[in-house]
Amino acid sequence: QKEVEQNSGPLSVPEGAIASLNCTYSDRGSQSFFWYRQYSGKSPELIMFIYSNGDKEDGRFTAQLNKASQYVSLLIRDSQPSDSATYLCAELSGTSYGKLTFGQGTILTVHP
Amino acid sequence: EAQVTQNPRYLITVTGKKLTVTCSQNMNHEYMSWYRQDPGLGLRQIYYSMNVEVTDKGDVPEGYKVSRKEKRNFPLILESPSPNQTSLYFCASSLTGFLTGELFFGEGSRLTVL
């Protein structure tokens, strides 16, 4: 069983809409979670990390963590065509320090 | 410029011919890691290193070796490459293994094993 699950999409939203990306994880001991964005042909780059239950906002991005339900989500408000990319969710193991597990990624397309 | 440098960026080789993909970072980061990325499977961790002389297996270590003799370098060694190791490889580093900061990725190395 994969430890981090994402819907691979593609998820298509119109420009200006809210894009909602979801991720579930199986390791209850995991403490830290990360969202990376990867443009086609490029390396992943960090958008946000979160380790407390609740919401964390940074500009147009909001990460949400619910440890009881074991899910993490990323909301992108006022989506722009430049947000079109693959979004990768990752968890840092709570027991094997340094072991970072990624989901398979969700492809997001924002159309004008 | 702060960066993670991988070489080679592209390589086509044949089964069984040993190869090394180098990775170097100039940010004095303690933590370094190797990933492979395959369609539909996302990024999978091969090996990671919390600091010099400290390495540990990730999720898919079979067929790979690493060493961390100096803080800045973390080479990935394929002793006897096989076609199932054809993939896009990323090296990454972070200030600490607790990843409270950003994980910086190299540009990737695309390897084809015939």
Coordinates of N, CA and C in Angstrom, one line a residue:
Chain A
Q1 N 0.9 -1.2 0.0 CA 0.0 0.0 0.0 C 0.9 1.2 0.0
K2 N 0.6 2.1 -1.0 CA 1.4 3.3 -1.1 C 1.1 4.2 0.2
E3 N 2.1 4.8 0.7 CA 2.0 5.5 1.9 C 1.3 6.9 1.7
V4 N 1.5 7.5 0.6 CA 1.0 8.8 0.3 C 0.2 8.7 -1.0
E5 N -1.1 9.0 -1.0 CA -2.0 8.8 -2.1 C -2.5 10.2 -2.6
Q6 N -2.4 10.4 -3.9 CA -3.0 11.6 -4.5 C -3.8 11.1 -5.8
N7 N -4.8 11.9 -6.1 CA -5.5 11.7 -7.3 C -4.7 12.2 -8.4
S8 N -4.3 11.4 -9.4 CA -3.3 11.9 -10.4 C -3.9 12.9 -11.4
G9 N -5.3 13.0 -11.4 CA -5.9 13.9 -12.2 C -6.0 13.4 -13.7
P10 N -6.0 14.3 -14.7 CA -5.8 15.8 -14.5 C -7.0 16.5 -13.9
L11 N -6.7 17.5 -13.1 CA -7.7 18.4 -12.6 C -7.7 19.7 -13.4
S12 N -8.8 20.0 -14.0 CA -8.9 21.2 -14.8 C -9.8 22.2 -14.2
V13 N -9.4 23.4 -14.0 CA -10.2 24.5 -13.4 C -10.1 25.7 -14.3
P14 N -11.1 26.6 -14.3 CA -11.0 27.8 -15.1 C -10.2 28.9 -14.3
E15 N -9.6 29.8 -15.1 CA -8.9 30.8 -14.5 C -9.7 31.6 -13.5
G16 N -9.1 31.9 -12.3 CA -9.9 32.6 -11.3 C -10.6 31.8 -10.3
A17 N -10.7 30.5 -10.6 CA -11.4 29.6 -9.7 C -10.4 29.1 -8.6
I18 N -11.0 28.4 -7.6 CA -10.2 27.7 -6.6 C -9.9 26.3 -7.0
A19 N -8.6 26.0 -7.0 CA -8.2 24.6 -7.2 C -8.0 23.9 -5.9
S20 N -8.5 22.7 -5.8 CA -8.4 22.0 -4.5 C -7.7 20.6 -4.8
L21 N -6.5 20.5 -4.2 CA -5.7 19.3 -4.3 C -5.6 18.5 -3.0
N22 N -5.8 17.2 -3.1 CA -5.9 16.4 -1.9 C -4.9 15.3 -1.8
C23 N -4.6 14.9 -0.6 CA -3.6 13.9 -0.4 C -3.9 13.2 0.9
T24 N -3.8 11.9 0.9 CA -4.0 11.1 2.1 C -2.7 10.3 2.4
Y25 N -2.5 10.0 3.7 CA -1.3 9.3 4.1 C -1.7 8.2 5.1
S26 N -0.8 7.3 5.2 CA -1.1 6.1 6.1 C -0.3 6.1 7.4
D27 N 0.8 6.8 7.4 CA 1.6 6.7 8.6 C 1.2 7.7 9.7
R28 N 0.5 7.2 10.7 CA 0.0 8.1 11.7 C 1.1 8.9 12.5
G29 N 2.3 8.3 12.4 CA 3.4 9.0 13.1 C 4.0 10.2 12.3
S30 N 3.6 10.3 11.1 CA 4.2 11.4 10.3 C 3.8 12.8 10.9
Q31 N 4.7 13.7 10.9 CA 4.5 15.0 11.5 C 4.5 16.1 10.6
S32 N 5.3 16.0 9.5 CA 5.5 17.2 8.6 C 5.0 16.8 7.2
F33 N 4.4 17.8 6.6 CA 3.9 17.5 5.2 C 4.3 18.7 4.3
F34 N 4.5 18.4 3.1 CA 5.0 19.3 2.1 C 4.2 19.3 0.8
W35 N 4.1 20.5 0.2 CA 3.5 20.5 -1.2 C 4.6 21.1 -2.1
Y36 N 4.9 20.4 -3.1 CA 5.9 20.8 -4.1 C 5.1 21.0 -5.5
R37 N 5.6 21.9 -6.3 CA 5.1 22.1 -7.6 C 6.2 21.8 -8.6
Q38 N 5.8 21.1 -9.6 CA 6.8 20.7 -10.7 C 6.2 21.0 -12.0
Y39 N 6.9 22.0 -12.7 CA 6.5 22.3 -14.1 C 7.1 21.2 -15.0
S40 N 6.5 21.0 -16.1 CA 6.9 20.0 -17.0 C 8.4 20.2 -17.4
G41 N 9.2 19.2 -17.2 CA 10.6 19.2 -17.6 C 11.5 19.9 -16.6
K42 N 10.9 20.3 -15.4 CA 11.7 21.0 -14.4 C 11.7 20.2 -13.1
S43 N 12.5 20.7 -12.2 CA 12.6 20.1 -10.9 C 11.5 20.6 -10.0
P44 N 11.2 19.8 -9.0 CA 10.2 20.2 -8.0 C 10.7 21.4 -7.2
E45 N 9.7 22.2 -6.8 CA 10.1 23.4 -5.9 C 9.0 23.4 -4.8
L46 N 9.5 23.8 -3.6 CA 8.6 23.8 -2.5 C 7.6 25.0 -2.5
I47 N 6.3 24.7 -2.3 CA 5.3 25.7 -2.1 C 5.1 26.0 -0.7
M48 N 4.8 24.9 0.1 CA 4.5 25.1 1.5 C 4.8 23.9 2.3
F49 N 5.0 24.0 3.6 CA 5.0 22.9 4.5 C 4.1 23.2 5.7
I50 N 3.6 22.1 6.3 CA 2.7 22.3 7.4 C 2.9 21.1 8.4
Y51 N 2.9 21.4 9.7 CA 2.9 20.3 10.6 C 1.9 20.5 11.8
S52 N 1.1 21.5 11.8 CA 0.1 21.6 12.8 C -1.3 21.4 12.2
N53 N -2.2 20.8 12.9 CA -3.5 20.7 12.4 C -4.1 22.1 12.1
G54 N -4.9 22.1 11.1 CA -5.5 23.4 10.7 C -5.1 23.9 9.4
D55 N -5.2 25.2 9.2 CA -4.8 25.8 8.0 C -3.6 26.7 8.1
K56 N -2.9 26.7 7.0 CA -1.7 27.6 6.9 C -1.8 28.3 5.6
E57 N -1.7 29.7 5.6 CA -1.9 30.4 4.4 C -0.7 31.1 4.0
D58 N -0.4 31.2 2.7 CA 0.7 31.9 2.1 C 0.3 32.5 0.8
G59 N -0.1 33.7 0.8 CA -0.6 34.3 -0.5 C -1.8 33.6 -1.0
R60 N -1.8 33.2 -2.2 CA -3.0 32.5 -2.8 C -3.1 31.0 -2.4
F61 N -2.1 30.6 -1.7 CA -2.1 29.1 -1.3 C -2.5 28.9 0.2
T62 N -3.3 27.9 0.4 CA -3.6 27.5 1.7 C -3.4 26.0 1.9
A63 N -2.6 25.6 2.8 CA -2.5 24.2 3.1 C -3.3 23.8 4.3
Q64 N -3.9 22.7 4.3 CA -4.8 22.2 5.4 C -4.3 20.8 5.8
L65 N -4.3 20.6 7.1 CA -3.8 19.4 7.6 C -4.9 18.9 8.7
N66 N -5.3 17.6 8.5 CA -6.2 17.0 9.4 C -5.6 15.7 9.8
K67 N -4.9 15.6 11.0 CA -4.2 14.4 11.4 C -5.2 13.3 11.7
A68 N -6.3 13.6 12.3 CA -7.3 12.6 12.7 C -7.8 11.8 11.5
S69 N -8.0 12.5 10.4 CA -8.5 11.9 9.1 C -7.3 11.6 8.2
Q70 N -6.1 12.0 8.5 CA -4.9 11.7 7.8 C -5.0 12.2 6.3
Y71 N -5.4 13.4 6.2 CA -5.3 14.0 4.9 C -4.7 15.4 5.0
V72 N -4.1 15.8 3.8 CA -3.5 17.1 3.6 C -4.1 17.6 2.3
S73 N -4.4 18.9 2.3 CA -4.9 19.5 1.1 C -4.2 20.8 0.8
L74 N -4.3 21.2 -0.5 CA -3.7 22.5 -0.9 C -4.8 23.2 -1.7
L75 N -5.1 24.4 -1.3 CA -6.1 25.2 -2.0 C -5.3 26.3 -2.7
I76 N -5.6 26.5 -4.0 CA -5.0 27.6 -4.8 C -6.2 28.5 -5.2
R77 N -6.2 29.7 -4.6 CA -7.2 30.7 -4.9 C -6.8 31.5 -6.1
D78 N -7.9 32.0 -6.8 CA -7.6 32.8 -8.0 C -6.6 32.2 -8.9
S79 N -6.9 30.9 -9.3 CA -6.0 30.1 -10.1 C -5.6 30.9 -11.4
Q80 N -4.3 30.7 -11.8 CA -3.8 31.4 -13.0 C -3.3 30.3 -13.9
P81 N -3.2 30.6 -15.2 CA -2.6 29.6 -16.1 C -1.2 29.2 -15.7
S82 N -0.5 30.1 -15.1 CA 0.9 29.8 -14.7 C 0.9 28.8 -13.5
D83 N -0.2 28.5 -12.9 CA -0.3 27.5 -11.9 C -0.4 26.1 -12.5
S84 N -0.6 26.0 -13.8 CA -0.6 24.7 -14.4 C 0.7 23.9 -14.2
A85 N 0.6 22.8 -13.5 CA 1.8 22.1 -13.2 C 1.4 20.8 -12.5
T86 N 2.3 20.0 -12.1 CA 2.1 18.8 -11.3 C 2.4 19.2 -9.8
Y87 N 1.4 18.8 -9.0 CA 1.6 19.1 -7.5 C 1.8 17.9 -6.8
L88 N 2.9 17.9 -6.0 CA 3.4 16.7 -5.3 C 3.2 16.9 -3.8
C89 N 2.5 16.0 -3.2 CA 2.4 16.0 -1.7 C 3.5 15.1 -1.2
A90 N 4.1 15.4 0.0 CA 5.1 14.6 0.6 C 4.9 14.6 2.1
E91 N 5.3 13.4 2.7 CA 5.3 13.3 4.2 C 6.7 13.0 4.7
L92 N 7.0 13.5 5.8 CA 8.3 13.2 6.4 C 8.0 12.2 7.5
S93 N 8.7 11.0 7.4 CA 8.4 10.0 8.4 C 8.6 10.4 9.8
G94 N 7.7 10.0 10.7 CA 7.9 10.3 12.1 C 8.8 9.4 12.8
T95 N 9.3 8.3 12.2 CA 10.2 7.4 12.8 C 11.5 7.3 12.1
S96 N 11.5 7.3 10.8 CA 12.8 7.2 10.1 C 13.2 8.6 9.6
Y97 N 13.9 9.3 10.5 CA 14.2 10.7 10.2 C 15.0 10.8 8.9
G98 N 14.5 11.7 8.1 CA 15.1 11.9 6.8 C 14.4 11.2 5.7
K99 N 13.5 10.3 6.0 CA 12.8 9.6 4.9 C 11.6 10.4 4.5
L100 N 11.6 10.8 3.3 CA 10.6 11.7 2.7 C 9.9 10.9 1.6
T101 N 8.6 10.8 1.8 CA 7.8 10.0 0.8 C 6.9 10.9 0.0
F102 N 6.9 10.8 -1.3 CA 6.1 11.6 -2.2 C 4.9 10.8 -2.7
G103 N 3.8 11.5 -2.9 CA 2.7 10.9 -3.7 C 3.0 10.9 -5.1
Q104 N 2.1 10.4 -5.9 CA 2.4 10.3 -7.4 C 2.2 11.6 -8.1
G105 N 1.6 12.6 -7.4 CA 1.4 13.9 -8.0 C 0.0 14.0 -8.7
T106 N -0.5 15.3 -8.7 CA -1.8 15.6 -9.3 C -1.4 16.7 -10.4
I107 N -1.9 16.4 -11.6 CA -1.7 17.3 -12.7 C -2.8 18.3 -12.7
L108 N -2.4 19.6 -12.6 CA -3.4 20.7 -12.6 C -3.3 21.5 -13.9
T109 N -4.4 21.7 -14.5 CA -4.5 22.6 -15.7 C -5.4 23.7 -15.4
V110 N -5.0 24.9 -15.5 CA -5.8 26.1 -15.4 C -6.0 26.7 -16.8
H111 N -7.3 26.7 -17.2 CA -7.5 27.2 -18.6 C -8.1 28.6 -18.6
P112 N -7.7 29.4 -19.5 CA -8.2 30.8 -19.6 C -9.7 30.9 -19.8
Chain B
E1 N 26.0 31.5 -6.7 CA 24.6 31.1 -6.7 C 24.4 29.7 -6.0
A2 N 23.4 29.7 -5.1 CA 23.1 28.5 -4.4 C 22.5 27.4 -5.3
Q3 N 23.1 26.2 -5.4 CA 22.6 25.3 -6.3 C 23.0 23.8 -6.0
V4 N 22.2 22.9 -6.6 CA 22.6 21.5 -6.5 C 22.9 21.1 -8.0
T5 N 24.1 20.6 -8.2 CA 24.5 20.3 -9.5 C 24.7 18.8 -9.7
Q6 N 24.0 18.3 -10.8 CA 24.1 16.9 -11.1 C 24.8 16.7 -12.5
N7 N 25.5 15.6 -12.6 CA 26.2 15.3 -13.8 C 26.3 13.7 -14.0
P8 N 26.0 13.2 -15.2 CA 25.6 13.9 -16.4 C 24.1 14.3 -16.3
R9 N 23.7 15.1 -17.2 CA 22.2 15.5 -17.3 C 21.5 14.4 -18.1
Y10 N 22.2 13.9 -19.1 CA 21.6 12.9 -20.0 C 22.7 11.8 -20.2
L11 N 22.2 10.5 -20.1 CA 23.1 9.4 -20.4 C 22.4 8.3 -20.9
I12 N 23.0 7.7 -22.0 CA 22.5 6.4 -22.5 C 23.6 5.4 -22.3
T13 N 23.3 4.3 -21.7 CA 24.3 3.3 -21.4 C 23.8 1.9 -21.7
V14 N 24.6 0.9 -21.5 CA 24.2 -0.5 -21.8 C 24.1 -1.3 -20.5
T15 N 23.4 -2.3 -20.5 CA 23.2 -3.2 -19.3 C 24.6 -3.6 -18.8
G16 N 24.8 -3.5 -17.5 CA 26.0 -4.0 -16.9 C 27.2 -3.0 -16.8
K17 N 27.1 -1.9 -17.5 CA 28.3 -1.0 -17.5 C 28.2 0.0 -16.4
K18 N 29.0 -0.1 -15.4 CA 29.0 0.7 -14.2 C 29.0 2.2 -14.5
L19 N 28.1 2.9 -13.8 CA 28.1 4.3 -14.0 C 27.9 5.1 -12.6
T20 N 28.3 6.3 -12.6 CA 28.2 7.1 -11.4 C 27.5 8.4 -11.8
V21 N 26.5 8.9 -11.1 CA 25.9 10.2 -11.3 C 26.3 11.0 -10.1
T22 N 27.0 12.1 -10.4 CA 27.5 12.9 -9.4 C 26.5 14.0 -8.9
C23 N 26.6 14.4 -7.7 CA 25.7 15.4 -7.1 C 26.6 16.2 -6.2
S24 N 26.5 17.5 -6.3 CA 27.3 18.4 -5.5 C 26.4 19.6 -5.1
Q25 N 26.5 20.1 -3.9 CA 25.8 21.2 -3.4 C 26.7 22.2 -2.8
N26 N 26.4 23.5 -3.0 CA 27.3 24.6 -2.4 C 26.7 25.4 -1.3
M27 N 25.7 24.8 -0.6 CA 25.0 25.5 0.4 C 25.3 25.0 1.8
N28 N 26.3 24.2 1.9 CA 26.7 23.6 3.2 C 25.6 22.9 3.9
H29 N 24.7 22.2 3.1 CA 23.6 21.5 3.6 C 24.1 20.2 4.3
E30 N 23.5 19.8 5.3 CA 23.8 18.5 6.0 C 23.1 17.3 5.3
Y31 N 21.9 17.6 4.8 CA 21.0 16.5 4.3 C 21.1 16.5 2.8
M32 N 21.3 15.2 2.3 CA 21.2 15.0 0.8 C 20.4 13.8 0.5
S33 N 19.8 13.7 -0.7 CA 19.0 12.6 -1.0 C 18.9 12.4 -2.5
W34 N 18.7 11.1 -2.9 CA 18.5 10.8 -4.3 C 17.1 10.2 -4.5
Y35 N 16.4 10.7 -5.6 CA 15.1 10.2 -6.0 C 15.1 9.8 -7.4
R36 N 14.2 8.9 -7.8 CA 14.0 8.6 -9.1 C 12.5 8.9 -9.4
Q37 N 12.2 9.4 -10.6 CA 10.9 9.7 -11.0 C 10.5 9.0 -12.2
D38 N 9.4 8.2 -12.1 CA 8.9 7.5 -13.2 C 7.4 7.8 -13.4
P39 N 6.9 7.8 -14.7 CA 5.5 8.1 -14.9 C 4.5 7.3 -14.1
G40 N 3.6 8.0 -13.4 CA 2.6 7.3 -12.7 C 3.0 6.9 -11.3
L41 N 4.3 7.0 -11.0 CA 4.9 6.5 -9.7 C 5.4 7.7 -8.9
G42 N 5.5 8.8 -9.4 CA 6.0 10.0 -8.7 C 7.4 9.9 -8.3
L43 N 7.8 10.6 -7.3 CA 9.2 10.6 -6.9 C 9.4 9.5 -5.8
R44 N 10.4 8.6 -6.0 CA 10.6 7.6 -5.0 C 12.1 7.8 -4.5
Q45 N 12.2 7.7 -3.2 CA 13.5 8.0 -2.5 C 14.4 6.7 -2.6
I46 N 15.6 6.9 -3.1 CA 16.5 5.8 -3.2 C 17.4 5.7 -2.0
Y47 N 18.1 6.7 -1.7 CA 19.0 6.8 -0.5 C 18.9 8.2 0.0
Y48 N 19.2 8.4 1.3 CA 19.4 9.7 1.8 C 20.6 9.7 2.8
S49 N 21.0 10.9 3.1 CA 22.2 11.0 4.0 C 21.9 12.2 4.9
M50 N 21.9 11.9 6.3 CA 21.6 13.0 7.2 C 22.9 13.9 7.4
N51 N 24.1 13.3 7.2 CA 25.3 14.0 7.3 C 26.5 13.2 6.8
V52 N 27.6 13.7 6.8 CA 28.8 13.0 6.3 C 28.9 11.6 7.0
E53 N 29.2 10.6 6.2 CA 29.4 9.2 6.6 C 28.1 8.6 7.2
V54 N 27.0 9.3 7.0 CA 25.7 8.7 7.5 C 24.7 8.6 6.3
T55 N 24.4 7.4 5.9 CA 23.5 7.2 4.8 C 22.5 6.1 5.2
D56 N 21.3 6.2 4.6 CA 20.3 5.2 4.9 C 19.4 5.0 3.7
K57 N 18.8 3.8 3.6 CA 18.0 3.4 2.5 C 16.7 4.1 2.5
G58 N 16.2 4.5 1.3 CA 14.9 5.0 1.0 C 14.0 3.8 0.7
D59 N 13.1 4.1 -0.2 CA 12.1 3.1 -0.6 C 12.5 2.1 -1.7
V60 N 13.4 2.6 -2.5 CA 13.9 1.7 -3.6 C 15.4 1.7 -3.8
P61 N 16.1 1.2 -2.8 CA 17.6 1.2 -2.9 C 18.2 0.1 -3.7
E62 N 17.4 -0.9 -4.1 CA 18.1 -2.1 -4.8 C 18.7 -1.7 -6.1
G63 N 20.0 -2.1 -6.3 CA 20.7 -1.8 -7.5 C 21.5 -0.5 -7.4
Y64 N 21.4 0.2 -6.3 CA 22.1 1.5 -6.2 C 23.0 1.5 -5.0
K65 N 24.1 2.3 -5.1 CA 25.0 2.5 -3.9 C 25.2 4.0 -3.8
V66 N 25.5 4.5 -2.6 CA 25.9 5.9 -2.4 C 27.0 5.9 -1.5
S67 N 27.6 7.1 -1.4 CA 28.7 7.4 -0.4 C 28.6 8.9 -0.1
R68 N 29.0 9.2 1.1 CA 29.0 10.6 1.6 C 30.3 10.8 2.3
K69 N 31.4 11.0 1.6 CA 32.7 11.2 2.2 C 32.9 12.7 2.5
E70 N 32.2 13.6 1.8 CA 32.3 15.0 2.1 C 30.9 15.6 2.2
K71 N 30.8 16.7 2.9 CA 29.4 17.2 3.0 C 28.8 17.6 1.7
R72 N 29.6 18.2 0.8 CA 29.0 18.7 -0.4 C 28.7 17.7 -1.5
N73 N 29.2 16.5 -1.5 CA 29.1 15.5 -2.6 C 28.3 14.3 -2.1
F74 N 27.5 13.8 -3.0 CA 26.7 12.6 -2.7 C 26.4 11.8 -4.0
P75 N 27.4 11.1 -4.5 CA 27.3 10.4 -5.8 C 26.4 9.2 -5.7
L76 N 25.7 8.9 -6.8 CA 24.8 7.7 -6.9 C 25.5 6.8 -7.9
I77 N 25.7 5.5 -7.4 CA 26.5 4.6 -8.2 C 25.6 3.4 -8.6
L78 N 25.6 3.1 -9.9 CA 24.9 1.9 -10.4 C 26.0 1.0 -10.8
E79 N 26.2 -0.1 -10.0 CA 27.3 -1.0 -10.3 C 27.0 -1.8 -11.5
S80 N 25.8 -2.3 -11.8 CA 25.5 -3.1 -12.9 C 24.1 -2.7 -13.4
P81 N 24.0 -1.6 -14.1 CA 22.7 -1.0 -14.5 C 21.9 -2.0 -15.3
S82 N 20.6 -2.0 -15.1 CA 19.6 -2.8 -15.9 C 18.6 -1.9 -16.5
P83 N 17.9 -2.3 -17.5 CA 16.8 -1.5 -18.1 C 15.8 -0.9 -17.2
N84 N 15.5 -1.7 -16.1 CA 14.5 -1.1 -15.2 C 15.0 0.0 -14.3
Q85 N 16.2 0.4 -14.5 CA 16.8 1.6 -13.9 C 16.7 2.8 -14.8
T86 N 16.2 2.6 -16.0 CA 15.9 3.8 -16.9 C 14.9 4.7 -16.2
S87 N 15.3 5.9 -16.0 CA 14.5 6.8 -15.2 C 15.1 8.2 -15.2
L88 N 14.3 9.1 -14.6 CA 14.8 10.5 -14.3 C 15.2 10.6 -12.9
Y89 N 16.4 10.9 -12.6 CA 17.0 10.9 -11.3 C 17.2 12.4 -10.8
F90 N 16.8 12.6 -9.5 CA 17.0 13.9 -8.9 C 17.8 13.8 -7.6
C91 N 18.7 14.6 -7.5 CA 19.4 14.8 -6.2 C 18.9 16.0 -5.5
A92 N 18.8 16.0 -4.2 CA 18.3 17.1 -3.5 C 19.0 17.3 -2.2
S93 N 19.0 18.5 -1.6 CA 19.6 18.7 -0.4 C 18.8 19.7 0.5
S94 N 19.0 19.6 1.8 CA 18.4 20.5 2.7 C 19.3 20.8 3.9
L95 N 19.0 21.9 4.5 CA 19.9 22.4 5.6 C 20.0 21.3 6.7
T96 N 18.9 20.7 7.1 CA 18.9 19.7 8.1 C 18.0 18.5 7.7
G97 N 18.2 17.4 8.3 CA 17.4 16.2 8.0 C 16.0 16.3 8.5
F98 N 15.7 17.3 9.3 CA 14.3 17.5 9.8 C 13.5 18.3 8.8
L99 N 14.2 18.7 7.8 CA 13.4 19.3 6.7 C 12.5 20.4 7.1
T100 N 12.9 21.2 8.1 CA 12.1 22.3 8.5 C 12.2 23.4 7.4
G101 N 13.2 23.3 6.6 CA 13.4 24.2 5.6 C 13.2 23.6 4.2
E102 N 13.6 24.3 3.2 CA 13.3 23.9 1.8 C 14.3 22.7 1.4
L103 N 13.7 21.8 0.6 CA 14.5 20.8 -0.1 C 14.8 21.3 -1.5
F104 N 16.1 21.5 -1.8 CA 16.6 22.0 -3.0 C 16.9 20.8 -4.0
F105 N 16.3 20.9 -5.2 CA 16.6 19.8 -6.1 C 17.6 20.2 -7.2
G106 N 18.3 19.3 -7.7 CA 19.1 19.5 -8.9 C 18.2 19.5 -10.1
E107 N 18.8 19.6 -11.3 CA 18.0 19.7 -12.5 C 17.6 18.4 -13.0
G108 N 18.1 17.3 -12.5 CA 17.7 16.0 -12.9 C 18.7 15.4 -13.9
S109 N 18.8 14.1 -13.9 CA 19.7 13.3 -14.8 C 18.8 12.2 -15.4
R110 N 18.7 12.3 -16.7 CA 17.8 11.3 -17.4 C 18.7 10.2 -17.9
L111 N 18.5 9.0 -17.4 CA 19.3 7.9 -17.7 C 18.5 6.8 -18.5
T112 N 19.1 6.4 -19.5 CA 18.5 5.3 -20.3 C 19.5 4.1 -20.3
V113 N 19.0 2.9 -19.9 CA 19.8 1.7 -19.9 C 19.3 0.8 -21.0
L114 N 20.1 0.5 -22.0 CA 19.6 -0.4 -23.1 C 20.0 -1.8 -22.8

